[in-house]
Short mmCIF file of C-alpha atoms in Angstrom, two decimals:
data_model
loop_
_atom_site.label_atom_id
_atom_site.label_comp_id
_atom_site.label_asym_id
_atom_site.label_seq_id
_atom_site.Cartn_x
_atom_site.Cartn_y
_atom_site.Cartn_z
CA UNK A 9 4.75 41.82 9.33
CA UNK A 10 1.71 43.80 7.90
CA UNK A 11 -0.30 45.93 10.47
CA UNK A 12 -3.08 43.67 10.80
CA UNK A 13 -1.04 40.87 12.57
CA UNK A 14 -0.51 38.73 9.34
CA UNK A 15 2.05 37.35 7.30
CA UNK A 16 3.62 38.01 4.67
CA UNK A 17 6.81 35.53 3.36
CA UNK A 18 9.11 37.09 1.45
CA UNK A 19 7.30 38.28 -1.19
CA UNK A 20 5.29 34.92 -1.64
CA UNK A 21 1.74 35.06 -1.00
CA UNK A 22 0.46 32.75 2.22
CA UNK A 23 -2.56 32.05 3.70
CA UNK A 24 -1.91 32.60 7.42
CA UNK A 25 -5.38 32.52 8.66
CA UNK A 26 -4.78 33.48 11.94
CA UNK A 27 -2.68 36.83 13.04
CA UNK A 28 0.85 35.32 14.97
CA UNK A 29 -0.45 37.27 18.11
CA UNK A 30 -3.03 34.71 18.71
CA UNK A 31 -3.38 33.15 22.22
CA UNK A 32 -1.38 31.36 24.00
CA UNK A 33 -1.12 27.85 22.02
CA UNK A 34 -2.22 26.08 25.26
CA UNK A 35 -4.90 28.05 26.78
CA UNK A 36 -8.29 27.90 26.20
CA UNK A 37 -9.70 30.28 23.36
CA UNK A 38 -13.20 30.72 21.81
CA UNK A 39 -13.81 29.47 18.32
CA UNK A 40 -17.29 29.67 16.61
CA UNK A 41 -18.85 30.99 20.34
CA UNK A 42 -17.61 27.85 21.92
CA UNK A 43 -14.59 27.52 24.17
CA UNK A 44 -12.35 24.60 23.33
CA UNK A 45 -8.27 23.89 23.49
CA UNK A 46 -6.20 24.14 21.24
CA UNK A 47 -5.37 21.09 18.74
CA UNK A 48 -3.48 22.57 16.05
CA UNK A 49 -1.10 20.60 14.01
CA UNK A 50 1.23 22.11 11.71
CA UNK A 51 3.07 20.17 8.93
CA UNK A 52 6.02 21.59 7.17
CA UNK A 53 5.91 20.55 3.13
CA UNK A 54 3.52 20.11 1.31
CA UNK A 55 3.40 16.78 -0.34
CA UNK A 56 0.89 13.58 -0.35
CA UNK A 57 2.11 12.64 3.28
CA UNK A 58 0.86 15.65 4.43
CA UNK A 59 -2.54 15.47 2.44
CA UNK A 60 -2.97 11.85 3.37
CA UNK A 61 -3.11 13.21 7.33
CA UNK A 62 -5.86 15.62 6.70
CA UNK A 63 -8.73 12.76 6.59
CA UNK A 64 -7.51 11.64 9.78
CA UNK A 65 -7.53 14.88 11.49
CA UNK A 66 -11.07 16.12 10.17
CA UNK A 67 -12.57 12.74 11.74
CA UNK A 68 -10.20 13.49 15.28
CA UNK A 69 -11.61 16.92 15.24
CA UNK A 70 -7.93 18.06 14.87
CA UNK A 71 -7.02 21.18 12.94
CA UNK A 72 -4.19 21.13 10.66
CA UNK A 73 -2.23 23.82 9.30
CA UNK A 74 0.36 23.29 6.23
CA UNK A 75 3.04 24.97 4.88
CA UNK A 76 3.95 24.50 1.68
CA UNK A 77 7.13 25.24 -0.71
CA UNK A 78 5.13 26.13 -3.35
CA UNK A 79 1.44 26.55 -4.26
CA UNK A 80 -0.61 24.36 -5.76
CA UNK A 81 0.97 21.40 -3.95
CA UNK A 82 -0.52 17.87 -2.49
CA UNK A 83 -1.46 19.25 0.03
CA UNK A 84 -2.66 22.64 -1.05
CA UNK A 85 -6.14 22.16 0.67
CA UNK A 86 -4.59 22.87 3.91
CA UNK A 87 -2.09 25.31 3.54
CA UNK A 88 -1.85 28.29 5.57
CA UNK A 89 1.39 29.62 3.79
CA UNK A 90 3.77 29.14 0.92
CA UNK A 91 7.77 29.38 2.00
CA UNK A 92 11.17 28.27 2.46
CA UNK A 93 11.49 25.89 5.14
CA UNK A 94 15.08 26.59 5.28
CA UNK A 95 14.18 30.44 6.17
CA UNK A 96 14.14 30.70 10.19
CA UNK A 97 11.74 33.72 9.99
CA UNK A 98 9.41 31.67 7.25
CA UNK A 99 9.88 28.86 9.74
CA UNK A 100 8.59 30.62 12.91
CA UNK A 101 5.86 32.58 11.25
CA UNK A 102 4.02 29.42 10.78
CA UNK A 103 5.26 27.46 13.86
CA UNK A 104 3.48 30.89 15.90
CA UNK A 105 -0.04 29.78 14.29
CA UNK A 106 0.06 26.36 15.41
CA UNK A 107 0.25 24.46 18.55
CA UNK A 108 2.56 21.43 17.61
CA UNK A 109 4.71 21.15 14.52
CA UNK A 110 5.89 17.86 12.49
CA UNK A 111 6.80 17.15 8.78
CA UNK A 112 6.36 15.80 5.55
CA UNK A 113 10.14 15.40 4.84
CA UNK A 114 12.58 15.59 7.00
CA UNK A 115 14.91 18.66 5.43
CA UNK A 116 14.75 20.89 7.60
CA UNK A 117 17.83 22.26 8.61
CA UNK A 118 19.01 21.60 12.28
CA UNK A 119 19.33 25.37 13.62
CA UNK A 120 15.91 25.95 12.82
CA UNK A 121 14.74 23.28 14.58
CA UNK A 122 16.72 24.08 17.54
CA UNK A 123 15.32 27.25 17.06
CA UNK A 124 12.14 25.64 17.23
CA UNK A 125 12.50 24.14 20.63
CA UNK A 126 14.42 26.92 22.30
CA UNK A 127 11.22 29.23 21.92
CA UNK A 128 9.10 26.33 23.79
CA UNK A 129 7.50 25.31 20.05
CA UNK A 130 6.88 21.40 20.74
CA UNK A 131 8.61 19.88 17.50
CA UNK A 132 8.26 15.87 16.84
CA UNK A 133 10.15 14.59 15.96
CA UNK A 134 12.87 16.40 17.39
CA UNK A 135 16.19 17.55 15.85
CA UNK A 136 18.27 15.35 18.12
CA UNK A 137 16.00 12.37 16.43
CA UNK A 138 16.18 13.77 13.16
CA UNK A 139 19.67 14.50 12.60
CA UNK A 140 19.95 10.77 12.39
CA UNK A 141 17.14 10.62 9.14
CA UNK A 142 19.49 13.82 7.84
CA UNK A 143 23.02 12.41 8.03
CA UNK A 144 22.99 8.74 6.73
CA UNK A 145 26.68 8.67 8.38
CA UNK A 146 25.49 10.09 11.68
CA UNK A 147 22.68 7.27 11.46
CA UNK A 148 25.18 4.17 11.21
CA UNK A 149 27.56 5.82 13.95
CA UNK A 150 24.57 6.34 16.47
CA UNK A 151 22.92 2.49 15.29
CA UNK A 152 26.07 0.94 15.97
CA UNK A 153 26.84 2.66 19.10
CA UNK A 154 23.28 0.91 20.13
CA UNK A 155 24.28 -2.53 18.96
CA UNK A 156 21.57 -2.30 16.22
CA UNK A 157 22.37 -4.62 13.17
CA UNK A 158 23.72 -2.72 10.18
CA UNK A 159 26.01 -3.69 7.27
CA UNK A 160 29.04 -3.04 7.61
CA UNK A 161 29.91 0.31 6.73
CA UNK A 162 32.59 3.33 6.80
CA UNK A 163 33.03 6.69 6.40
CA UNK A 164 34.85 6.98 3.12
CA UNK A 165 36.75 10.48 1.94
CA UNK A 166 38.97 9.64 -0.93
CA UNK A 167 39.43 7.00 -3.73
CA UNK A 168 41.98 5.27 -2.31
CA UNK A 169 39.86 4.90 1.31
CA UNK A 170 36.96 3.26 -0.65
CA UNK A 171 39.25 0.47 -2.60
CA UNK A 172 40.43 0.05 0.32
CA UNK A 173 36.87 -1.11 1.46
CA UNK A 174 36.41 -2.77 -1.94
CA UNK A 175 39.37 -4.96 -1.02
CA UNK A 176 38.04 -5.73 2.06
CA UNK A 177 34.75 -6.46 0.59
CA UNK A 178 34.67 -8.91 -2.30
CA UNK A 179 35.07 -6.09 -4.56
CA UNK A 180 31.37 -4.10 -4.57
CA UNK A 181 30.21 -2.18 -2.39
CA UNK A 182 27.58 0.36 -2.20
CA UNK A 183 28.00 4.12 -2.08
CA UNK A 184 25.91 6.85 -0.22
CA UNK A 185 25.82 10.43 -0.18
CA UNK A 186 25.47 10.99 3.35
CA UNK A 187 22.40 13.79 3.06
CA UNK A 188 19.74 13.81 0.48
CA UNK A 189 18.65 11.54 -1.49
CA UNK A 190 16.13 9.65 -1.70
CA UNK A 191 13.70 6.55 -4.26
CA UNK A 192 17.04 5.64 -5.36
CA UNK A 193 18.84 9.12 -5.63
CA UNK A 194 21.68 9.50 -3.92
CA UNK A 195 22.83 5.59 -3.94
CA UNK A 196 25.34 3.93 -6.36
CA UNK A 197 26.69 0.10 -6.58
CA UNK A 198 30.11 0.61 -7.27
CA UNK A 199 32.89 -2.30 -8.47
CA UNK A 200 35.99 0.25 -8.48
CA UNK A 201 37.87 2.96 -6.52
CA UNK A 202 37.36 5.89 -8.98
CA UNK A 203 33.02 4.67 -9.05
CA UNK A 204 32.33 7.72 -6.68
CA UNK A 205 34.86 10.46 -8.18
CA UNK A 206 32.21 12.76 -8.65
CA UNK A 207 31.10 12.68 -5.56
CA UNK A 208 34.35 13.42 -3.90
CA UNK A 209 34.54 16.43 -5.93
CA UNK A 210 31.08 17.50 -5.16
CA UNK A 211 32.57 17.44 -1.88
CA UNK A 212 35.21 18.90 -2.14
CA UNK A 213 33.51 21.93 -4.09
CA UNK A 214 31.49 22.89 -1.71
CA UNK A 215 34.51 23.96 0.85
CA UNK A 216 33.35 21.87 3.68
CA UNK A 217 35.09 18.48 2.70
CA UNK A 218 32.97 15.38 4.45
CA UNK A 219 32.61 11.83 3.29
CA UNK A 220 30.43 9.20 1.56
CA UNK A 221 28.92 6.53 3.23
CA UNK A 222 30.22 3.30 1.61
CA UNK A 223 28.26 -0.83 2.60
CA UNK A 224 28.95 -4.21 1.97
CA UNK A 225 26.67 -5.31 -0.86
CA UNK A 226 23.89 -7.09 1.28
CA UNK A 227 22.82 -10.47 -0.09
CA UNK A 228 19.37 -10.16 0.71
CA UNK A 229 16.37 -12.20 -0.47
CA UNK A 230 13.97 -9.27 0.17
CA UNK A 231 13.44 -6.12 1.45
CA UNK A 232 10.79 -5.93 4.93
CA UNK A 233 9.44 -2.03 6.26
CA UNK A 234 8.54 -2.04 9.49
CA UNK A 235 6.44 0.78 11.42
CA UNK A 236 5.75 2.05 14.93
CA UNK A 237 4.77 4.82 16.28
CA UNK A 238 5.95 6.72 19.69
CA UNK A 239 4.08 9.17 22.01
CA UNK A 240 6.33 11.56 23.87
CA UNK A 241 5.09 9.86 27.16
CA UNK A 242 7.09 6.98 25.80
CA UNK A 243 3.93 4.20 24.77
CA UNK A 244 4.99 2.62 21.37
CA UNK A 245 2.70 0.75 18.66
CA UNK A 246 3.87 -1.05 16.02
CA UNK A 247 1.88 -2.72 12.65
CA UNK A 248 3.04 -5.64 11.18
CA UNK A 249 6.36 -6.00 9.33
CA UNK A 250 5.46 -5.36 5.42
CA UNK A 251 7.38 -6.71 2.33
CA UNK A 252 8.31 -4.13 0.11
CA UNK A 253 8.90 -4.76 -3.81
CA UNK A 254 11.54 -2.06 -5.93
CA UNK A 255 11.77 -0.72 -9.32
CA UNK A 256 14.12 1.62 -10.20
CA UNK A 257 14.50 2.11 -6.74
CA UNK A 258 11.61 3.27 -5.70
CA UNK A 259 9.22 1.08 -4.03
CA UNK A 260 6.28 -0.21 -6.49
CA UNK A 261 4.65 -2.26 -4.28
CA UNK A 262 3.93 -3.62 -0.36
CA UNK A 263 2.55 -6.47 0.89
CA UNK A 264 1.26 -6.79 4.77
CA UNK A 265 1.93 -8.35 6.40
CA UNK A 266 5.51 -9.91 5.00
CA UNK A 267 4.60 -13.51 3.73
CA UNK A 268 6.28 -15.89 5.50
CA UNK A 269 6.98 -13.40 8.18
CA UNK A 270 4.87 -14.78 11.37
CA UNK A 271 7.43 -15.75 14.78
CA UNK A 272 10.95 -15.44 14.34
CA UNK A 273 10.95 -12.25 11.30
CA UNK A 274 8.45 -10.43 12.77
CA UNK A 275 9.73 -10.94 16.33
CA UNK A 276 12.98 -9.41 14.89
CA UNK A 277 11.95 -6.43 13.12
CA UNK A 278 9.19 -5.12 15.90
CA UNK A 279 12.29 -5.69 18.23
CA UNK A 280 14.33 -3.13 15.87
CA UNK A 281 11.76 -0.84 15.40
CA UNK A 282 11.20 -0.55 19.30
CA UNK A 283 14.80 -0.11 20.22
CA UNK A 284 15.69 2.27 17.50
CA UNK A 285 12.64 4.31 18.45
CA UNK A 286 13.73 4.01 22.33
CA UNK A 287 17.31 4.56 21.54
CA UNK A 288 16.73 7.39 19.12
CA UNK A 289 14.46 9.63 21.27
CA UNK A 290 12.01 9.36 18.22
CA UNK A 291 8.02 10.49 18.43
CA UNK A 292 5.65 10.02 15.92
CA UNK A 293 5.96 7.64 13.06
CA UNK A 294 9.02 5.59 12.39
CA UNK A 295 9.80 3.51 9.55
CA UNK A 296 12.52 1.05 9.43
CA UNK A 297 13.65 -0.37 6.17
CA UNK A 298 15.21 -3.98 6.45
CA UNK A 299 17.03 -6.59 4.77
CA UNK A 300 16.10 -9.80 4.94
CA UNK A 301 19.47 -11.56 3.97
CA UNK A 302 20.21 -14.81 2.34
CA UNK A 303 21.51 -16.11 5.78
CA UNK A 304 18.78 -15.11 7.78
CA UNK A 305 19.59 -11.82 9.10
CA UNK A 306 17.66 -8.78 9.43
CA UNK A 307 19.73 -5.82 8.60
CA UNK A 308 18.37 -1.67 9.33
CA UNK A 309 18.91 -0.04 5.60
CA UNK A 310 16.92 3.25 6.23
CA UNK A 311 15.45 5.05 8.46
CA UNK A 312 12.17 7.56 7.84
CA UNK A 313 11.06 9.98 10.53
CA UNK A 314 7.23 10.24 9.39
CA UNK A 315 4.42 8.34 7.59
CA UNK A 316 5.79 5.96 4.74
CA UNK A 317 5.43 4.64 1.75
CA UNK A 318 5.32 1.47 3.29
CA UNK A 319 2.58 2.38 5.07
CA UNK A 320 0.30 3.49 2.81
CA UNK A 321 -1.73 0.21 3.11
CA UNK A 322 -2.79 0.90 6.59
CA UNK A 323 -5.04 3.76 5.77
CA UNK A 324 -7.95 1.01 5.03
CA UNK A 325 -5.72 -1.83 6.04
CA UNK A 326 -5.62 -1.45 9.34
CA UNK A 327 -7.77 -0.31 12.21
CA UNK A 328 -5.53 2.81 12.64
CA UNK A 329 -3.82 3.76 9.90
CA UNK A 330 -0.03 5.51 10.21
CA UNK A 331 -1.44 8.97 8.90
CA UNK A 332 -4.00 8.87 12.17
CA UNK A 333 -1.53 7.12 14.59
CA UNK A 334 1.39 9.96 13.55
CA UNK A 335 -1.29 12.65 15.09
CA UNK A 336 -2.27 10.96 18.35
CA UNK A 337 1.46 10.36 18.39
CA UNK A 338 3.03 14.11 18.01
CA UNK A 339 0.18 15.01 20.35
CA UNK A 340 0.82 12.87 22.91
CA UNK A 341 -2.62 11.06 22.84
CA UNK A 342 -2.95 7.29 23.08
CA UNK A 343 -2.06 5.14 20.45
CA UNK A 344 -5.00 3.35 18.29
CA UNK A 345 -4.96 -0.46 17.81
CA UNK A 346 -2.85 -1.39 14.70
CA UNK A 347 -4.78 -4.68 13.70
CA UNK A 348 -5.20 -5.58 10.15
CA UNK A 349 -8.84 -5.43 8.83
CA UNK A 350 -7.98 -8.35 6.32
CA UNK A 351 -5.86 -11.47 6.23
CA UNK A 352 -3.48 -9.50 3.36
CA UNK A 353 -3.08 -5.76 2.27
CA UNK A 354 -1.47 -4.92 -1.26
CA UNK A 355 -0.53 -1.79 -1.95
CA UNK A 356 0.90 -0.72 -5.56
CA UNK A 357 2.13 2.48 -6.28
CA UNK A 358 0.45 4.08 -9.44
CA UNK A 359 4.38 5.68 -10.63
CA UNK A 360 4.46 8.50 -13.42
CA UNK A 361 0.60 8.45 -14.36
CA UNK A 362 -1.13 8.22 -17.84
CA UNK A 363 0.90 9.78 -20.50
CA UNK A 364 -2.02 11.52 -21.51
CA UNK A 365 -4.83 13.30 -19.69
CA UNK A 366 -4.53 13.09 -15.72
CA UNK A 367 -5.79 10.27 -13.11
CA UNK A 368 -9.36 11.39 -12.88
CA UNK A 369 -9.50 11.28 -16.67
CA UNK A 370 -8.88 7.50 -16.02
CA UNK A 371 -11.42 6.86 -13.04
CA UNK A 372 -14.35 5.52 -14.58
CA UNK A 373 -12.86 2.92 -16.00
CA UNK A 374 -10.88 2.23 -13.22
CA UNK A 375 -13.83 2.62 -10.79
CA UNK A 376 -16.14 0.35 -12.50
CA UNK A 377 -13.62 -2.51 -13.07
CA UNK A 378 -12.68 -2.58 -9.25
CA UNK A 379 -15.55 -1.77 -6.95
CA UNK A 380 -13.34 -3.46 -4.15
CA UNK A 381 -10.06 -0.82 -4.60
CA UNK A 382 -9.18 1.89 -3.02
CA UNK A 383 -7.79 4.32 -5.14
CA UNK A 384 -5.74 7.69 -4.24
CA UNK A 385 -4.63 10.48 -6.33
CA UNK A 386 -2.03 12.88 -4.77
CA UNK A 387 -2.97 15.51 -6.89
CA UNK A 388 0.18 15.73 -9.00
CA UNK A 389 0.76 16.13 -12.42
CA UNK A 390 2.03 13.12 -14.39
CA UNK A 391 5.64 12.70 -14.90
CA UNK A 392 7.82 9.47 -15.75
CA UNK A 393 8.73 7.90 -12.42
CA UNK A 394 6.86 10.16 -9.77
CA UNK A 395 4.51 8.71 -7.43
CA UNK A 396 0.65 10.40 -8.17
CA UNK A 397 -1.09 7.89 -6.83
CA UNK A 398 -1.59 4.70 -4.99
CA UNK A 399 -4.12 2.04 -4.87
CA UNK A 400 -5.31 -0.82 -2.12
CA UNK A 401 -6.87 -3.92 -2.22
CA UNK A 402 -7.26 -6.20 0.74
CA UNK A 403 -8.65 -9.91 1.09
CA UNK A 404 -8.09 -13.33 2.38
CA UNK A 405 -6.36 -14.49 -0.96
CA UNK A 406 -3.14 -13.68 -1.10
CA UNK A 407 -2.26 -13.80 -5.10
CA UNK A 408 -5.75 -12.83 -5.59
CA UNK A 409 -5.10 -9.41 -3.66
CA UNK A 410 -1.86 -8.94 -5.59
CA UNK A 411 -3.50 -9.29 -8.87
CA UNK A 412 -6.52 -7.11 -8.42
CA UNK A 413 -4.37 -4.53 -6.90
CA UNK A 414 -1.87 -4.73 -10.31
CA UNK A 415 -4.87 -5.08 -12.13
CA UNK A 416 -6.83 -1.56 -10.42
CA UNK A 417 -3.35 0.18 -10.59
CA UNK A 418 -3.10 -0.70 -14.85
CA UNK A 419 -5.64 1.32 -15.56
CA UNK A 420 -3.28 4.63 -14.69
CA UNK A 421 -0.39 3.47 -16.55
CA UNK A 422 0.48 4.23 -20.42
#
């Protein structure tokens, strides 16, 4: 801590724009000769779902504070300081300048958070919520105890444990590290006992032994999303279930709503969403990945404690979009109307970039060609597979929508 009340991470230069002595975060203070309370929202990371909730909050009147891993990241425009979220001191420098704190990702480790919320430092989600987006094992445990569908699953520690599930399961399965990973990482198919070897090692390395996460291979026809969001009073608001289209693993497109989802789908998901919210204690956005099986079934996949991917489509799809309902949310404000503005909302991902140049080297063209898109760079530099972008195009057509928004996304690609 430097004399003058700021500070100073580890070496790394921050931004703290306010001394960590400031008043109390819920009194009144005076801020350009005005008196006013405090609405301060701090985000820890850095990435596009942070910068994606910064339009929302300039139109709420809603500051928002970032901290960031690194500089020069998506959401570098609002950062107040660059550090290690896994660093308790980083951690509570920045949670001292703000009133309410929530995330980008969802990595941060649990004793910080309980950290968090034994100083009195509001924190929504929660860690009792979160540990279930952490700990993919901890998630099916809990969503089982609840009744919640799931594939069936087990906790897996050895070879001979997971060909014992193989047996038991037609022979494939698929295979999770239970933390981290993510777009694909972090998930294997595997036909054979020995398929996760490594993994077990990996384990087994690190001198804390645990297990892998091992499914039945879902026959599903498609993949749904669906989103709510929760207030700490307990009000919940949910936008229509979305289809969501893979490559690679990572998602490369969404459709909302989910054709052919109106009654019985839809019915099924918001029910999910509500009672995994409920039953999870969860506040602010959730998303809930779903299979939509061969046999009719809706199966939970994934859970997200934050805005999504998924969701991206609501920022001019819907009347509120998730970025602006995740703020009311983790402030405990009421919930906006989650409408659609059009019959159908495609979103496609704009993944890697141009090859050469950047995005804005490619708006013009892009621009001109589709008046009617809605186009959004993260501010990331291209690189094979990374999402830097994402563009919208909504209408009363659906395979009209779909190719205009594959046509406006093109232009970024190659």
């Amino acid at each position: 801590m430097r004399e003058d009340g700021q500070c100073v991470l580890h070496g790394t230069r921050t931004r703290f724009r306010v001394p960590v002595n400031h008043p109390n975060r819920h009194e009144k203070y005076q801020r350009g000769g005005q008196s006013m309370a405090s609405q301060i929202v701090g985000v820890i990371g850095g990435g596009q779902l942070a910068r994606m909730m910064i339009p929302p909050a300039i139109e709420l009147g809603i500051e928002i504070r970032v901290l960031e891993e690194a500089e020069g990241m998506s959401a570098d425009i609002a950062a107040t300081g660059v550090g290690d979220y896994r660093d308790l001191d980083t951690v509570l420098a920045f949670a001292d300048t703000v009133d309410v704190i929530t995330f980008d990702h969802e990595h941060v480790p649990q004793p910080i958070l309980n950290e968090l919320i034994a100083r009195g430092i509001p924190v929504h989600p929660g860690p009792d919520a979160l540990l279930y987006a952490q700990d993919k094992l901890q998630m099916r445990a809990k969503l089982s105890e609840l009744g919640l569908p799931v594939p069936d699953w087990a906790a897996v520690e050895s070879a001979d444990e997971l060909g014992a599930f193989l047996a038991d399961h037609g022979g494939r399965a698929v295979v999770k590290t239970a933390r981290g990973g993510y777009d694909g990482k972090g998930v294997r198919v595997v036909s054979e006992a020995i398929g996760a070897d490594d993994w077990f090692a990996a384990l087994a390395e690190d001198g804390r032994g645990g297990a892998l996460l091992v499914e039945e291979l879902v026959p599903f026809r498609r993949e749904l999303a669906q989103l709510v969001a929760r207030r700490p009073s307990g009000e919940i608001a949910a936008w229509p279930v979305v289809e969501t289209v893979q490559r690679d693993g990572v998602c490369a497109e969404v459709l909302a709503p989910a054709p052919g989802s109106a009654g019985r789908v839809a019915e099924m998901a918001a029910d999910i969403a509500h009672r995994v919210a409920k039953g999870l204690g969860v506040t602010g956005v959730l998303a809930v990945e779903l299979f939509e099986t061969t046999d009719g079934r809706v199966l939970i996949n994934e859970l997200a404690m934050r805005p999504h991917n998924s969701g991206h489509w609501s920022i001019e799809g819907a009347v509120t979009s998730q970025f602006e309902q995740h703020l009311r949310a983790v402030l405990d404000l009421p919930l906006g109307s989650t409408e659609p503005r059009a019959d159908w909302s495609v979103m496609v991902n704009i993944l890697g970039g141009p090859a050469e140049g950047t995005l804005l080297d490619r708006y013009p063209a892009a621009l001109a060609a589709h008046p009617e898109a809605k186009f959004h760079g993260y501010g990331k530099a291209p690189r094979p597979g990374r999402k830097v972008g994402h563009v919208t195009v909504g209408g009363d057509d659906l395979d009209d929508v779909v190719y205009r928004a594959r046509a406006a996304a093109a232009f970024f690609e190659g």
